[in-house]
Amino acid sequence: MVTTWFTSDLHLGHRFLAELRGFPTTDAHDEVVLGNLTAAVRPGDTLWVLGDLSSGRSEAEERALMLIDEQLPGITKHLVPGNHDSCHPLFRNAYKRQRRFLEVFDSVQAFQKMRWDGEDVYLSHFPRPGQDHVGMPSRYDDLRLTVPHLIHGHLHSTFPVTGRGQVDVGVEAWGLKPVPQEILQETLWGSLSRFPD
């Protein structure tokens, strides 16, 4: 059975995030994050990565692209880049980097609209405007979507539901694993009853 998977904020090779997640080294962190991906996603499946593949430094980014390309063959891979991905249009030279990302991913776009159960659902790295990491002012609000149903990353939340009709697919929210679309849809629709109008 073919499955569509979602994840975000892999941060491969990102020492600070590896330490925050409790790993002694970036190699140990990357082994677990990539191991969880390769254990779940099978050839023929589709994977949506909602940004932040690495720390964003050029050597870390190149290493992350190489690892994803090598370890996830036969999978349709899409990237909705984040603020740590040089191909995100928030960066002046993003158009120069997109070609490299398209060597690994089947598509790269700032956001994506889908149709689930007759409803429009948007994929973006960022949550809605006004939300950011705990204790930080909200950044990039001019790049964020204000839509009823939003799947996102960026927050490093330890719980998936971040608001009414809003679900975080960052690895922290899902035990450092990707989440299948079926579970994600249940979580999204369930969030509507948790946060009434």
XYZ file of C-alpha atoms in Angstrom:
197
model
C 0.000 0.000 0.000
C 1.382 3.392 -1.038
C 1.500 5.996 1.745
C 2.021 9.752 1.802
C 4.202 10.925 4.696
C 4.915 14.323 6.233
C 7.798 15.617 8.321
C 9.683 18.804 9.073
C 12.717 20.228 10.824
C 15.118 17.347 10.280
C 18.045 19.697 11.003
C 20.628 17.151 9.869
C 24.132 18.138 10.939
C 22.789 20.896 13.194
C 24.763 20.628 16.442
C 22.555 22.967 18.482
C 19.353 21.066 17.580
C 21.031 17.691 18.122
C 21.982 18.782 21.651
C 18.486 20.156 22.354
C 17.065 16.803 21.295
C 19.364 15.003 23.733
C 21.982 13.555 21.380
C 25.708 13.587 22.213
C 26.723 14.201 18.577
C 25.181 15.320 15.307
C 26.048 11.928 13.813
C 24.010 10.148 16.518
C 21.122 12.573 15.941
C 21.202 12.188 12.168
C 21.362 8.406 12.404
C 18.144 8.307 14.439
C 16.256 10.900 12.359
C 17.241 9.298 9.038
C 16.785 5.793 10.457
C 13.214 6.646 11.426
C 12.567 7.985 7.918
C 13.997 4.948 6.148
C 12.135 2.576 8.490
C 8.790 4.208 7.677
C 8.920 5.417 4.083
C 9.068 2.755 1.385
C 9.804 2.889 -2.362
C 6.676 4.103 -4.134
C 5.615 6.277 -1.177
C 5.508 10.074 -1.218
C 7.290 12.236 1.350
C 6.593 15.909 2.035
C 9.358 17.654 3.986
C 8.167 21.015 5.310
C 11.535 22.636 5.632
C 14.746 22.963 7.603
C 16.791 20.067 6.282
C 19.944 21.230 8.073
C 21.466 24.161 9.949
C 21.481 26.093 6.685
C 25.250 26.426 6.498
C 26.379 25.453 3.001
C 28.377 22.342 3.959
C 25.626 21.072 6.288
C 22.994 21.718 3.651
C 24.961 19.863 0.983
C 25.509 16.926 3.350
C 21.774 16.799 4.177
C 20.816 16.814 0.497
C 23.295 14.009 -0.198
C 22.017 11.889 2.719
C 18.371 12.309 1.741
C 19.171 11.454 -1.879
C 21.199 8.368 -0.935
C 18.994 6.993 1.824
C 15.547 7.550 0.312
C 15.708 6.121 -3.221
C 12.515 5.320 -5.114
C 10.451 7.779 -3.081
C 8.650 10.804 -4.495
C 10.035 13.642 -2.383
C 8.655 17.187 -2.163
C 10.142 20.097 -0.250
C 8.364 23.116 1.159
C 11.512 24.931 2.326
C 12.008 26.642 5.650
C 14.104 29.476 6.985
C 17.175 27.189 7.186
C 16.955 26.169 3.498
C 18.819 28.368 1.027
C 16.185 27.750 -1.673
C 13.418 29.471 0.320
C 12.370 32.691 -1.453
C 13.029 34.689 1.715
C 16.690 34.521 0.628
C 17.849 36.857 -2.125
C 19.734 34.102 -3.999
C 17.146 31.358 -3.533
C 16.599 31.030 -7.284
C 20.277 30.122 -7.686
C 19.983 27.275 -5.157
C 16.699 25.782 -6.306
C 18.349 23.780 -9.107
C 20.457 21.856 -6.552
C 17.421 21.050 -4.414
C 15.561 19.817 -7.505
C 18.313 17.243 -8.027
C 17.056 15.595 -4.809
C 13.376 16.628 -4.576
C 10.673 16.199 -7.209
C 9.312 19.644 -6.384
C 10.281 22.682 -4.337
C 7.734 25.393 -3.543
C 7.128 27.978 -0.795
C 3.754 26.406 0.093
C 1.345 23.838 -1.317
C -2.448 23.574 -1.354
C -4.079 20.136 -1.104
C -7.660 18.874 -0.945
C -8.509 16.534 1.960
C -12.059 15.353 2.574
C -13.393 18.178 0.404
C -11.479 20.881 2.314
C -8.486 22.988 1.291
C -5.415 22.203 3.396
C -2.180 24.152 3.050
C 1.382 22.993 3.638
C 3.929 25.563 4.792
C 7.061 25.567 6.892
C 5.643 28.329 9.040
C 2.598 28.318 11.315
C 0.121 31.174 11.123
C 1.346 34.725 11.824
C 2.117 35.535 15.454
C 3.464 32.111 16.439
C 7.127 31.291 16.855
C 9.469 29.415 19.167
C 8.545 29.769 22.835
C 9.941 33.011 24.247
C 10.753 34.500 20.833
C 8.932 37.190 18.884
C 7.254 35.954 15.731
C 9.513 36.269 12.687
C 8.705 36.042 8.982
C 5.033 36.928 9.569
C 4.890 38.503 6.105
C 5.625 35.048 4.630
C 2.998 33.160 6.612
C -0.427 31.954 5.547
C -3.665 32.829 7.299
C -5.809 29.860 6.292
C -8.333 27.633 8.117
C -6.361 24.364 7.693
C -2.565 24.458 7.929
C 0.117 21.777 8.208
C 3.470 23.274 9.235
C 6.828 22.892 10.968
C 9.168 25.506 12.446
C 7.927 25.540 16.063
C 9.786 22.439 17.350
C 6.660 21.747 19.353
C 6.482 18.559 21.410
C 2.767 18.268 20.644
C 1.249 18.188 17.145
C -1.812 20.421 17.522
C -0.743 24.069 17.670
C -4.120 25.710 17.126
C -7.529 25.255 15.563
C -6.982 23.602 12.194
C -3.208 23.770 12.586
C -0.846 20.794 13.021
C 2.944 20.728 13.413
C 4.699 17.873 11.576
C 8.108 18.720 13.030
C 9.938 15.628 14.254
C 9.669 16.641 17.936
C 5.870 16.360 17.784
C 5.979 12.806 16.413
C 8.779 11.007 18.283
C 11.404 12.027 15.681
C 9.408 10.139 13.016
C 7.403 11.088 9.926
C 3.608 10.954 10.172
C 1.351 9.274 7.586
C -1.360 11.353 5.951
C -4.181 9.279 7.465
C -3.047 10.057 11.040
C -2.316 13.665 10.125
C -5.826 14.157 8.743
C -7.393 12.671 11.896
C -5.269 15.013 14.014
C -6.142 18.045 11.899
C -9.895 17.407 11.952
C -9.715 16.602 15.686
C -8.115 19.985 16.333
C -11.314 21.665 15.144
C -13.251 20.276 18.106
C -10.456 21.030 20.593
C -10.493 24.709 19.632
C -14.098 25.721 18.992
C -14.848 28.899 17.018
